Tab-separated table of C-alpha atoms and ligand atoms in Angstrom:
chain	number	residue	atom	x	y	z
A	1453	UNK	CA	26.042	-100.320	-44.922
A	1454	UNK	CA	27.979	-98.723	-42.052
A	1455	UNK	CA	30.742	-101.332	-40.443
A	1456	UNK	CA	30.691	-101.863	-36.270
A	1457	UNK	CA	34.009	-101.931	-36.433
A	1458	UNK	CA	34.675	-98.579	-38.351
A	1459	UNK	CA	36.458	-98.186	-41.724
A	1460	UNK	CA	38.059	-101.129	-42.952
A	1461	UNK	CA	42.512	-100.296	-44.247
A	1462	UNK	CA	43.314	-101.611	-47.265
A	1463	UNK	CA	46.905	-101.413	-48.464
A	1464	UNK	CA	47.221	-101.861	-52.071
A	1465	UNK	CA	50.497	-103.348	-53.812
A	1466	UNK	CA	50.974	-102.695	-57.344
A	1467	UNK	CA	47.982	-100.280	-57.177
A	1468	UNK	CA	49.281	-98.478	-60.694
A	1469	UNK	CA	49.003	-101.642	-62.699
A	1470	UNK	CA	45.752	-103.188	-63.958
A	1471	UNK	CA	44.564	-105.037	-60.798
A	1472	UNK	CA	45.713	-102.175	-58.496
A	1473	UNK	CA	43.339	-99.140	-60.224
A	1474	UNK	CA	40.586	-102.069	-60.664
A	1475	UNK	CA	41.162	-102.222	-56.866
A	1476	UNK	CA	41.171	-98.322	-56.049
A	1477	UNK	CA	37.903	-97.821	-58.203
A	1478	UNK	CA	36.050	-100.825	-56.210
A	1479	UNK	CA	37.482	-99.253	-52.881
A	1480	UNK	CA	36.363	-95.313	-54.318
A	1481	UNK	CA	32.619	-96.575	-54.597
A	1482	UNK	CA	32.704	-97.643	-50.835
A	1483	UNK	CA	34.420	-95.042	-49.009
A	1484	UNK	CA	32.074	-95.813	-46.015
A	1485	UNK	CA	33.553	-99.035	-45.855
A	1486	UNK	CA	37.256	-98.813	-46.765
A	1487	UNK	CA	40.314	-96.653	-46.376
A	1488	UNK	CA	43.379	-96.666	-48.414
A	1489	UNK	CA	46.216	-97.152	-46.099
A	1490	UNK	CA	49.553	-97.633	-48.040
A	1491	UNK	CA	49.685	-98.141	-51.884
A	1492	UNK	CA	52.949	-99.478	-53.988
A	1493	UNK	CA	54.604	-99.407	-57.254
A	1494	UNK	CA	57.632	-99.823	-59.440
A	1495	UNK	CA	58.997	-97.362	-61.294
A	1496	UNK	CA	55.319	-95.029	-62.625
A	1497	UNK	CA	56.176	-92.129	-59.951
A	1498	UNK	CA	53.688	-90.382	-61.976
A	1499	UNK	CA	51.016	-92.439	-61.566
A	1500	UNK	CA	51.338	-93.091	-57.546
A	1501	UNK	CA	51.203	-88.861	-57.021
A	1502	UNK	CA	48.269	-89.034	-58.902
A	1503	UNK	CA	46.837	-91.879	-57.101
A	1504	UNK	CA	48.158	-90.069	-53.645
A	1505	UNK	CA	46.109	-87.086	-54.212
A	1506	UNK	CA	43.101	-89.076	-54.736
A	1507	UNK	CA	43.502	-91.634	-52.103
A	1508	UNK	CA	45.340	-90.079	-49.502
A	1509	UNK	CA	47.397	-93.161	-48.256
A	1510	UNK	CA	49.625	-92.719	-44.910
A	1511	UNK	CA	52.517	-94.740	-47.139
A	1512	UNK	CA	53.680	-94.332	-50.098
A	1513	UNK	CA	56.441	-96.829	-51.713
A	1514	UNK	CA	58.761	-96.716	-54.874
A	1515	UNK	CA	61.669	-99.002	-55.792
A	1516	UNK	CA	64.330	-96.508	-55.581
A	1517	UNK	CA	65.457	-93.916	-53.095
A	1518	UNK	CA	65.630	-91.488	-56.208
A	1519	UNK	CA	62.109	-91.956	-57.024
A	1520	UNK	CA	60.621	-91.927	-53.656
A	1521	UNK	CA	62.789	-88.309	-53.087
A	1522	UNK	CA	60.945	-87.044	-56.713
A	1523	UNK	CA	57.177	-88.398	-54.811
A	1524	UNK	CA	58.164	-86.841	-51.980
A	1525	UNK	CA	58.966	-83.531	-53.229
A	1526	UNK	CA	55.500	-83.221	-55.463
A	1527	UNK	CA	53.628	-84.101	-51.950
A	1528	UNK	CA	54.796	-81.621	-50.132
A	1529	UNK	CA	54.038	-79.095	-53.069
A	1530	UNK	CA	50.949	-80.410	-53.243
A	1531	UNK	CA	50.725	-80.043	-49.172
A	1532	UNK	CA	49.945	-83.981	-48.901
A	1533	UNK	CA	51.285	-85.683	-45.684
A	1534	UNK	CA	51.522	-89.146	-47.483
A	1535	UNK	CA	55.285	-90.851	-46.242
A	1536	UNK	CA	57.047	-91.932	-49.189
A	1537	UNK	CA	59.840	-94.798	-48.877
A	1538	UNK	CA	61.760	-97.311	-51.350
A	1539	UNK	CA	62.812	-100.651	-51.807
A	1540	UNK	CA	62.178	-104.233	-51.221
A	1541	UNK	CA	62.293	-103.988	-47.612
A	1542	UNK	CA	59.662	-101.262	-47.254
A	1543	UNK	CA	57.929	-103.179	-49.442
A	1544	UNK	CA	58.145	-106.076	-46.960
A	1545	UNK	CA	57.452	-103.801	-44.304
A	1546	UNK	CA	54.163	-101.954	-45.505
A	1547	UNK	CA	52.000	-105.698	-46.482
A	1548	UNK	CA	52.456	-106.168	-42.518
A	1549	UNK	CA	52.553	-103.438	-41.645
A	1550	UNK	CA	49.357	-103.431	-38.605
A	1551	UNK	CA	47.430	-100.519	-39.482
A	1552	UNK	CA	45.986	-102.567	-42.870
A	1553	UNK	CA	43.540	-106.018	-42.280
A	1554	UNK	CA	43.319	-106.201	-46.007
A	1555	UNK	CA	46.683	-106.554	-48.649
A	1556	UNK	CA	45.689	-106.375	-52.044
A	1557	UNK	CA	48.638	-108.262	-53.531
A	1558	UNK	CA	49.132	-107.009	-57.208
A	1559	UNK	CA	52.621	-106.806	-58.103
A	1560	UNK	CA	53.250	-108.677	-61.392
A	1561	UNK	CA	55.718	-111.960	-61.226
A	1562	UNK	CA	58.613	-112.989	-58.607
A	1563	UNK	CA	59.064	-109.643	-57.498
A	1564	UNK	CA	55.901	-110.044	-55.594
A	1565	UNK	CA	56.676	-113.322	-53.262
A	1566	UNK	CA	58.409	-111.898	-50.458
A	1567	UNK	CA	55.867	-109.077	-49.969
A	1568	UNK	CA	52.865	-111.480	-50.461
A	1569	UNK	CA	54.484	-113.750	-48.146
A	1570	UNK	CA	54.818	-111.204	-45.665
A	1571	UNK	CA	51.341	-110.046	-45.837
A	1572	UNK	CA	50.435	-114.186	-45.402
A	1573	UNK	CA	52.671	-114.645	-42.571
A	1574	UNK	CA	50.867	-111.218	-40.656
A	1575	UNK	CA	47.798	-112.959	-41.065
A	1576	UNK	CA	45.956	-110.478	-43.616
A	1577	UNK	CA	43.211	-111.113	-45.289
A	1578	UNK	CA	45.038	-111.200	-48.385
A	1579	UNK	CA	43.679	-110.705	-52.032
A	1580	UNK	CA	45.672	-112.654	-54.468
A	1581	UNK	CA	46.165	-111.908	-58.117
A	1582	UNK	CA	50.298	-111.956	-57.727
A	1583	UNK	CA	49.895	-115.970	-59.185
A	1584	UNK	CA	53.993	-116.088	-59.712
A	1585	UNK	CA	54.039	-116.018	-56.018
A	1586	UNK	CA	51.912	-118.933	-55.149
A	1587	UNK	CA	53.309	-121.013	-58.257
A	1588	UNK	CA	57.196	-120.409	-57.148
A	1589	UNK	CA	55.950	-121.254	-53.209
A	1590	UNK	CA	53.176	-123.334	-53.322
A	1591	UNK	CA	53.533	-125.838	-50.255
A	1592	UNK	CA	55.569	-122.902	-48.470
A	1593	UNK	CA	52.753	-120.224	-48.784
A	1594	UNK	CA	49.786	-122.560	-48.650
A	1595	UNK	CA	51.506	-123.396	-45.043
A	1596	UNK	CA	52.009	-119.852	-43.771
A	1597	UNK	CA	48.307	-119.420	-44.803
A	1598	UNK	CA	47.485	-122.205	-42.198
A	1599	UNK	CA	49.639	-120.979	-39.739
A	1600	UNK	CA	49.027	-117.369	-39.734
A	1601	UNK	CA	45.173	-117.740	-39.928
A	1602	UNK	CA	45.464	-115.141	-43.104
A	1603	UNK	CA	42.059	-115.258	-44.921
A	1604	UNK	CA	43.531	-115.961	-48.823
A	1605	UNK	CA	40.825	-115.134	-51.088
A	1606	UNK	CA	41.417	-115.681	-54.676
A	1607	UNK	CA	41.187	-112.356	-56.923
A	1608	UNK	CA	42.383	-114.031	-60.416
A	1609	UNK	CA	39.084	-114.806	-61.938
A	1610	UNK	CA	39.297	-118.464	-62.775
A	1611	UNK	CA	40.189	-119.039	-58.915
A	1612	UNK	CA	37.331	-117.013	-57.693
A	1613	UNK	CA	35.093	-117.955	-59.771
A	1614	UNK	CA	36.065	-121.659	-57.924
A	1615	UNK	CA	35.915	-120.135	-54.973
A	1616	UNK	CA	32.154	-119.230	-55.351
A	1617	UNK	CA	31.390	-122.400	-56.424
A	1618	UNK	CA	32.298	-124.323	-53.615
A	1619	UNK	CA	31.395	-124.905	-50.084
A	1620	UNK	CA	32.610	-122.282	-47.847
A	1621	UNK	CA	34.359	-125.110	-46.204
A	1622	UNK	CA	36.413	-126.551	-48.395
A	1623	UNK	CA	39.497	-126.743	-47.233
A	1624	UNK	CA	39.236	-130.435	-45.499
A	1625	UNK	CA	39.551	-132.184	-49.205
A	1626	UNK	CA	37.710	-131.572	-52.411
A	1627	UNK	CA	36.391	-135.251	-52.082
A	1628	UNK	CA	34.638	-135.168	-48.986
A	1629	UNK	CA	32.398	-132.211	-50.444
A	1630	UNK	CA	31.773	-134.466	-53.621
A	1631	UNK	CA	33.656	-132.314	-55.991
A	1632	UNK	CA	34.805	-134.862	-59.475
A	1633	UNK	CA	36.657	-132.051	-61.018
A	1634	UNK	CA	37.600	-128.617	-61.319
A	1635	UNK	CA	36.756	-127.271	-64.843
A	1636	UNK	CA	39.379	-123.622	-65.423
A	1637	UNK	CA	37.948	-122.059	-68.185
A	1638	UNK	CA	40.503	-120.369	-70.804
A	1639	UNK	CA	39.758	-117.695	-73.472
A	1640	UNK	CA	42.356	-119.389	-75.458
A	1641	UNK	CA	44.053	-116.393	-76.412
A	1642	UNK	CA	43.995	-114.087	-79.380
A	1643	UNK	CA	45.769	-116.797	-81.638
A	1644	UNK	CA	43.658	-119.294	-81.039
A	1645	UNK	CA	43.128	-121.356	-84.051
A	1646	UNK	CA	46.563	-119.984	-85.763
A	1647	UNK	CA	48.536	-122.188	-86.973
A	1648	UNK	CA	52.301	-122.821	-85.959
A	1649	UNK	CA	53.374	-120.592	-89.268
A	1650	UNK	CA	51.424	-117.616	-88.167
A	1651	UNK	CA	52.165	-117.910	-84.820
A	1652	UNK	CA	55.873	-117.848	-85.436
A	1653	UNK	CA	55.198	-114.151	-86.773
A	1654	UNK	CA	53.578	-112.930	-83.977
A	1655	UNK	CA	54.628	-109.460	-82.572
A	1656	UNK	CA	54.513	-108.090	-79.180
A	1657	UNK	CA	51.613	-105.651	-79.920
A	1658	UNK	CA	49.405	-109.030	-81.416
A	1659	UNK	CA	49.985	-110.423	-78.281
A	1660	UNK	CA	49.263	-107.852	-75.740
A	1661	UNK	CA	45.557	-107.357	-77.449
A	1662	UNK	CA	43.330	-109.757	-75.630
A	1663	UNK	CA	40.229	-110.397	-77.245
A	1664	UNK	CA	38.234	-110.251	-73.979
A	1665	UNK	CA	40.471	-108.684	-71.155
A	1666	UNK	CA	42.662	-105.561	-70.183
A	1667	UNK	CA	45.784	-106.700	-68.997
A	1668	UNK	CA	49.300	-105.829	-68.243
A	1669	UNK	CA	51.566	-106.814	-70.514
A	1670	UNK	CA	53.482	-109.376	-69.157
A	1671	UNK	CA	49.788	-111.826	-68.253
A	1672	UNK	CA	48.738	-110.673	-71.964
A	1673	UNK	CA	51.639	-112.266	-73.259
A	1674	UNK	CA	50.940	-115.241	-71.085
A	1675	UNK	CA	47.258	-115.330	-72.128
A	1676	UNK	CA	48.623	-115.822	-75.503
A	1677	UNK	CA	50.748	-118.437	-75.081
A	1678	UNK	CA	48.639	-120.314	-72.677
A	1679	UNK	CA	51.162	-120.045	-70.048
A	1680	UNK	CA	48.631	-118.347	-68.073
A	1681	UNK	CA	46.310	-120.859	-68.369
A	1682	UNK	CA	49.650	-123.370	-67.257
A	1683	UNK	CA	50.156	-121.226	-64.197
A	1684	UNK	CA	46.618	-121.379	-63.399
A	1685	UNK	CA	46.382	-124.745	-62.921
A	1686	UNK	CA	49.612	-124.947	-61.011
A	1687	UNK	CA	47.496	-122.047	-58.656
A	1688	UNK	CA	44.600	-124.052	-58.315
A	1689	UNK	CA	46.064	-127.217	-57.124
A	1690	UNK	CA	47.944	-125.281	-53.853
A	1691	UNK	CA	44.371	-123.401	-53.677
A	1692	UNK	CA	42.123	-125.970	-53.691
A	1693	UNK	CA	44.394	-128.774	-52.353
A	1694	UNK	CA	43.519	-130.398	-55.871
A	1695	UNK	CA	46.059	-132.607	-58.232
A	1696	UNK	CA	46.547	-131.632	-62.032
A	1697	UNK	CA	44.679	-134.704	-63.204
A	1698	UNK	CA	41.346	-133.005	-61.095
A	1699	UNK	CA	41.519	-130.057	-63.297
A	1700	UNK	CA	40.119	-129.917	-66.881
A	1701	UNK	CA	41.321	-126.843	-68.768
A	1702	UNK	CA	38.416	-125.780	-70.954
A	1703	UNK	CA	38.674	-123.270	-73.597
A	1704	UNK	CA	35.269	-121.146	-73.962
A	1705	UNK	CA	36.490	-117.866	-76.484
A	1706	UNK	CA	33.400	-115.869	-74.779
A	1707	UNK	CA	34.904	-115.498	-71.493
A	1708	UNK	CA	31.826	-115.386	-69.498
A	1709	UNK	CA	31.779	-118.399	-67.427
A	1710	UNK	CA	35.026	-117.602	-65.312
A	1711	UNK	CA	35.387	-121.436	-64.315
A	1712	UNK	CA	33.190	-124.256	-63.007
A	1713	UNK	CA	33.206	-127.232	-60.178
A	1714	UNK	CA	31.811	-130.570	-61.043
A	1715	UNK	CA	30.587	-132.856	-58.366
A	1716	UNK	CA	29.684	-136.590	-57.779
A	1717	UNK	CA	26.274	-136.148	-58.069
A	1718	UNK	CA	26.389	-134.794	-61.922
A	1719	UNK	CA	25.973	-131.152	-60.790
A	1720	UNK	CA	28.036	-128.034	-62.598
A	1721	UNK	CA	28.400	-125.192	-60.903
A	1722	UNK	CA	29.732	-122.382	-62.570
A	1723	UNK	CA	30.180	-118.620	-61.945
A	1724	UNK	CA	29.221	-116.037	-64.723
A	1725	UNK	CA	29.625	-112.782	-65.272
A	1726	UNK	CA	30.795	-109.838	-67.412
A	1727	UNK	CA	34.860	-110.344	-67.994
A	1728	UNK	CA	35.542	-107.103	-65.455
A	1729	UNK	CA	38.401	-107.700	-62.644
A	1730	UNK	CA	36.052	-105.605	-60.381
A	1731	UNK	CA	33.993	-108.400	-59.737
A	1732	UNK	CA	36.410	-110.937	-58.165
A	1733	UNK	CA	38.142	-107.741	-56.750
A	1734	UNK	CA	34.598	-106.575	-54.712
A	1735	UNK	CA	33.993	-110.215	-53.895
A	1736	UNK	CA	37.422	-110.289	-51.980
A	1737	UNK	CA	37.156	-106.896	-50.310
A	1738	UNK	CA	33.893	-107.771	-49.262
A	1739	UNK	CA	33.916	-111.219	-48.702
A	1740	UNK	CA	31.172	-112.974	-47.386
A	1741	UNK	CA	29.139	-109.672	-48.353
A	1742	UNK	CA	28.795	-108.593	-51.726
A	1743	UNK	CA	29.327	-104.865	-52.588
A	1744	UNK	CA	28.517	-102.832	-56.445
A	1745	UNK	CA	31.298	-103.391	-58.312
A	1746	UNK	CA	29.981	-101.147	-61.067
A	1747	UNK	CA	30.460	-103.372	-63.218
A	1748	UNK	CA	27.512	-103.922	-65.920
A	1749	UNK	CA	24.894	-106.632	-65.769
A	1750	UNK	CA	25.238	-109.381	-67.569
A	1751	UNK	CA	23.290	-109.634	-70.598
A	1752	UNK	CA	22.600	-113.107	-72.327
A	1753	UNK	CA	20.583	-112.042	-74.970
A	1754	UNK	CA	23.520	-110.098	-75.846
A	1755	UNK	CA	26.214	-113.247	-75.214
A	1756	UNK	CA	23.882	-115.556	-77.501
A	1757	UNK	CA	26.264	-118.324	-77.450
A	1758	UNK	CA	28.721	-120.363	-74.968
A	1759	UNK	CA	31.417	-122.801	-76.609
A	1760	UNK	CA	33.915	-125.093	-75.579
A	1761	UNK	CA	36.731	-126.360	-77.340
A	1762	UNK	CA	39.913	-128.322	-75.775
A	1763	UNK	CA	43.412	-126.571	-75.778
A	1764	UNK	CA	45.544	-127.285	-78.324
A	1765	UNK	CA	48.564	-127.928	-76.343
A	1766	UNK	CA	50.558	-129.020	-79.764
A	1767	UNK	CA	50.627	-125.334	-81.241
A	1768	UNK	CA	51.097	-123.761	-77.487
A	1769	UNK	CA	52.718	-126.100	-75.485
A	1770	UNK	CA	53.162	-124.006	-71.881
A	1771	UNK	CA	50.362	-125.304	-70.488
A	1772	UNK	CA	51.794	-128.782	-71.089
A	1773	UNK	CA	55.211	-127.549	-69.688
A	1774	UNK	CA	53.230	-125.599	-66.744
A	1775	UNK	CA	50.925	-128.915	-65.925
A	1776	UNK	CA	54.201	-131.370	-65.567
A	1777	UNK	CA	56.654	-129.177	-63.590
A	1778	UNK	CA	53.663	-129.357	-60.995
A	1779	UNK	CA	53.505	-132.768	-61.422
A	1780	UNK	CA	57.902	-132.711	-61.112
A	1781	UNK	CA	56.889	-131.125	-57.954
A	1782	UNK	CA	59.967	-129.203	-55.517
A	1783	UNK	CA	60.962	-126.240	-57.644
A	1784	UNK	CA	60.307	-127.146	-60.955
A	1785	UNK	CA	57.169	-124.664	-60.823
A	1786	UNK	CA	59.497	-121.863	-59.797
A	1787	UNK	CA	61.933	-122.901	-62.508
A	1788	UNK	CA	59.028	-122.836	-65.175
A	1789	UNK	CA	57.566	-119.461	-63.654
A	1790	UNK	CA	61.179	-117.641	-64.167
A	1791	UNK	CA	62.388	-118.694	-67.309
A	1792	UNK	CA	58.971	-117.505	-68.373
A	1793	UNK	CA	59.505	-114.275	-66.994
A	1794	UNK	CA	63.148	-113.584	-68.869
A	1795	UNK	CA	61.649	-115.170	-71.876
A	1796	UNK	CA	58.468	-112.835	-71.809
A	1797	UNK	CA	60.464	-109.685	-71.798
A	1798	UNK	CA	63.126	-110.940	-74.097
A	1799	UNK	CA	59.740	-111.399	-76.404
A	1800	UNK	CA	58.327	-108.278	-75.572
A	1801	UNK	CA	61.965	-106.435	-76.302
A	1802	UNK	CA	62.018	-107.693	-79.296
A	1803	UNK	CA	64.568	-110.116	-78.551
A	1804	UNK	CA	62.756	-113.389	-78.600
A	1805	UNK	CA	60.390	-114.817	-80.882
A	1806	UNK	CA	56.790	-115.603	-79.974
A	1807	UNK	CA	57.092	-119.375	-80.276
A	1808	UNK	CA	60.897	-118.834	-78.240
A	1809	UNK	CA	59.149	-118.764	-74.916
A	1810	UNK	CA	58.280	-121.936	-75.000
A	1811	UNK	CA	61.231	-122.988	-76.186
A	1812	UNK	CA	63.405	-121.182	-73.866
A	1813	UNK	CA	61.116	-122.309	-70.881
A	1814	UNK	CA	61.278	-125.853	-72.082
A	1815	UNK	CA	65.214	-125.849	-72.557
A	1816	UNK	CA	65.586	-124.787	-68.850
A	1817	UNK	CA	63.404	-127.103	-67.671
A	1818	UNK	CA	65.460	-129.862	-69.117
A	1819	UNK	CA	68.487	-128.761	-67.603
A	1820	UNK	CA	68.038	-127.264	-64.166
A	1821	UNK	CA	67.979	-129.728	-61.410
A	1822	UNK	CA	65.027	-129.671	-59.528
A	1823	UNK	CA	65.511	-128.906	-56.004
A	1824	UNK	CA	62.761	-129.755	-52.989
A	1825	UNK	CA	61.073	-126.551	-52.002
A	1826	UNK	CA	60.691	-126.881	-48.568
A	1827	UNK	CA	62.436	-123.914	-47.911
A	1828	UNK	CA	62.569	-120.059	-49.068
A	1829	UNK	CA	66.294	-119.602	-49.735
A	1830	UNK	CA	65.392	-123.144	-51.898
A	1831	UNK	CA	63.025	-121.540	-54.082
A	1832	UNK	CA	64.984	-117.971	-53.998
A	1833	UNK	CA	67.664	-120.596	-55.451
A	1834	UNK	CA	66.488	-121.659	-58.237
A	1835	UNK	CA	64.388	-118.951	-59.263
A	1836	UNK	CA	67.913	-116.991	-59.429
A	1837	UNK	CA	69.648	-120.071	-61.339
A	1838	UNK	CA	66.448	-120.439	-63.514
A	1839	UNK	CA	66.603	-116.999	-64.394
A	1840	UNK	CA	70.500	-116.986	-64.944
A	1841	UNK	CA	69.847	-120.101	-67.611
A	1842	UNK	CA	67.353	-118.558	-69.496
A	1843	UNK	CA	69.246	-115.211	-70.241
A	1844	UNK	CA	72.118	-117.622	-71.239
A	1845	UNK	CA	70.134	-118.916	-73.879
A	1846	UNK	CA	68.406	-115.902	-74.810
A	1847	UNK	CA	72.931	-114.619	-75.588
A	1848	UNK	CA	73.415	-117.797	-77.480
A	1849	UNK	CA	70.100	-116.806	-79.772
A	1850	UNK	CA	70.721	-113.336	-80.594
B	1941	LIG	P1	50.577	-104.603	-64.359
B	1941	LIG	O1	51.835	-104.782	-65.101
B	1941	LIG	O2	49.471	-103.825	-64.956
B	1941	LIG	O3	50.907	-103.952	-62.916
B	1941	LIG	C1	51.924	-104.431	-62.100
B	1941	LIG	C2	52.080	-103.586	-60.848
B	1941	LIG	O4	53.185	-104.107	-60.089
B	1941	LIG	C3	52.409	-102.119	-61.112
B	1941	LIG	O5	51.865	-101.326	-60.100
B	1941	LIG	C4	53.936	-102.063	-61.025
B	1941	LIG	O6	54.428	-100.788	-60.661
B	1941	LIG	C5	54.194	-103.104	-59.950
B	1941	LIG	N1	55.502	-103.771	-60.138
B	1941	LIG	C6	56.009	-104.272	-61.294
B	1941	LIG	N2	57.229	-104.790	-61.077
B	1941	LIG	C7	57.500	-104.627	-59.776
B	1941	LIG	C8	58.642	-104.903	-58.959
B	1941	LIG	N3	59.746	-105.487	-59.461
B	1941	LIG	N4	58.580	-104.584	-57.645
B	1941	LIG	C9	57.472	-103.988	-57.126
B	1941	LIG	N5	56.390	-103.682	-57.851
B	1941	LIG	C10	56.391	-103.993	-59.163
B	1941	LIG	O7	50.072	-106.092	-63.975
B	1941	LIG	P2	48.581	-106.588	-63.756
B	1941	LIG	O8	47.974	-106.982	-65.041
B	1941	LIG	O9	47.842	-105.653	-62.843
B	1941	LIG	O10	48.846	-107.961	-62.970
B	1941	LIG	C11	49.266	-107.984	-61.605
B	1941	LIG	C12	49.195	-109.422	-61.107
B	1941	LIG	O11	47.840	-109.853	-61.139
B	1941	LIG	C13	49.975	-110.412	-61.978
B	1941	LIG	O12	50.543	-111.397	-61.176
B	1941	LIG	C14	48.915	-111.026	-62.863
B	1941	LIG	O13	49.216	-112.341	-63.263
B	1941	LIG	C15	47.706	-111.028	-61.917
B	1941	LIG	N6	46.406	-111.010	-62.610
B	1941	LIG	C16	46.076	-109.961	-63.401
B	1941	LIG	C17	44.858	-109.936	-64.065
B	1941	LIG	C18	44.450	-108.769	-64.920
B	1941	LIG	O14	43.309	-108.745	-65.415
B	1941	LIG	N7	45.286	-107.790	-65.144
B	1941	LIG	C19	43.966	-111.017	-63.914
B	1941	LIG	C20	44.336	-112.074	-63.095
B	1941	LIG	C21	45.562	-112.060	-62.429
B	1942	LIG	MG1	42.917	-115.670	-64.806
């Protein structure tokens, strides 16, 4: 379908990780519709050049200046006019930047709030699967949201899959639409069902091979512990105005209901679908139309079976530790969501133990103040401190 208003920029942030190429293969299947218009990563030079040729973006960004000078170099070979910068602040600069209406925000953890924020604050129709950002911010960004008149649409499945379930209108209070609960589906990891013994033994390479998705590495590891899941509910109460005790974590191994709403009236309502980012990525782009994905039908006879089981919060107790600090309230969620980070890569370095994480994240909890969050520098604060704790326990372990 051809758009009135012409081809729609999309600027893509984190586009070499998981969620980014999900993103640029959606966007490659419409190229009637969209237009790449600046695409981001870390470190994977190679990766971007490759995904310059292919997409032609105006802007190109890279963390460092040395980097971005290597990019630029292999463009001009290559006779590519894509600009190339680096660092935070082009980062910062690109998500609102004017030329893009839609921010695909896709950089994995902290490093991904003030960019999100920025695209927010511009008013963007922003895709969200950068969680960290909205669990460190939560009052902060849902605010900006409301003041900007940014369009946030949910890209993290569990969230979108809530999304489609409820009126479009929603935002006025779950209650007044008759919504009783908010059921977030979990996979429940590949350990689920170990017990603690096994679990203590678990290596990086266990945990990074989900049973039902392709993930980074850093969400893999959080699928496994369940601090995904614990993040997920922190996510859904700033999305859907909700309180912990309104959301019912459900583990369901198949992974094929993506989450469900429960209203007054008895009614579930629950969105299904092949486990394949494209979806909630297409829905987001496309929002309220729907687009191909290319993702493949769903086939029931195929699935057979649905269960549902309840978390077992005793053997992997982050959700636990995820659903309180939301209840703590102020920074406690940004505490939790960085001593997870430093405790993830100490695990996947080698330099934590599986069942550490939650220790570590647990241990800082207990000892960092918690701070109100009313303000960036706030939450910059004690993500900084958080961070600072946890890597002084991770020197007194090894
Ligand atoms: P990934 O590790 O595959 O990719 C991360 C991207 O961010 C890469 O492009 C990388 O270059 C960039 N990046 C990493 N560190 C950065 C930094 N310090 N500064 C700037 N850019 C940086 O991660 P992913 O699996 O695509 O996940 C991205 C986000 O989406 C995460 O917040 C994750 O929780 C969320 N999410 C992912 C999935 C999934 O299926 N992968 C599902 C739901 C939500
Ligand atoms: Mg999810």
């Amino acid at each position: 379908m051809m758009q009135p208003q012409g081809r729609q920029a999309v600027t893509v942030m984190g586009a070499t990780g998981s969620i980014g190429t999900s993103t640029l293969d959606v966007i490659s299947r419409h190229p009637e519709r969209y237009r790449v218009h600046a695409l981001t990563a870390h470190r994977s030079r190679e990766a971007l050049f490759e995904q310059c040729r292919l997409y032609t973006p105006d802007i190109a960004v890279l963390a460092t200046e040395a980097d971005a000078a290597w990019l630029r170099q292999r463009l001009a070979d290559a006779g590519l006019a894509t600009q190339v910068r680096a660092g935070t602040q082009a980062l910062i600069d690109v998500a609102r930047d004017d030329e893009a209406t839609i921010v695909m925000a896709a950089i994995v953890g902290a490093a991904g709030l003030l960019p999100t924020l920025a695209a927010v604050e511009a008013g963007k129709r922003v895709l969200l699967a950068n969680k960290e950002a909205l669990v460190m911010s939560g009052a902060l960004f849902m605010e900006a949201v409301t003041r900007s008149g940014a369009t946030l649409l949910p890209i993290d499945s569990e969230h979108n899959a809530i999304y489609q379930c409820l009126p479009i209108e929603h935002r006025d209070g779950l209650v007044r639409h008759g919504v009783s609960q908010l059921l977030l589906t979990a996979s429940g990891g590949p350990f689920r069902g170990w017990s603690a013994e096994q679990i203590a033994r678990v290596t990086p390479e266990q945990a990074c091979a989900h049973p039902n998705w392709a993930m980074g590495r850093k969400i893999s590891v959080d699928s496994a512990t369940l601090m995904n899941k614990g993040l997920e509910l922190i996510e859904a109460c700033w999305l859907f105005d909700a309180s912990p005790e309104q959301i019912q974590v459900v583990v369901h191994p198949q992974s094929v209901i993506h989450s469900m709403v429960a209203y007054h009236d008895g009614s579930v309502i629950a969105q299904m679908g092949n486990p394949d980012m494209r979806t909630p990525i297409a829905y987001g782009l496309a929002w309220p139309e729907r687009i191909d994905a290319g993702v493949k039908p769903l086939d029931l006879f195929a699935v057979a079976r649905l269960d549902f089981d309840v978390p077992d919060e005793d053997t992997f107790p982050c959700l636990r530790l995820a659903r309180e600090a939301m209840k703590a309230g102020g920074t406690a969620p940004a505490i939790l969501n960085a001593a997870n980070e430093v405790a993830v890569e100490a695990f996947l370095e080698g330099r934590l133990s599986f069942t550490g994480i939650g220790e570590v994240v647990a241990r800082v909890l207990d000892r960092q103040t918690v701070a109100s969050a009313d303000t960036l520098e706030g939450i910059l604060e004690a993500n900084r401190q958080a961070r600072h704790l946890a890597q002084q326990l991770l020197d007194v372990k090894t």
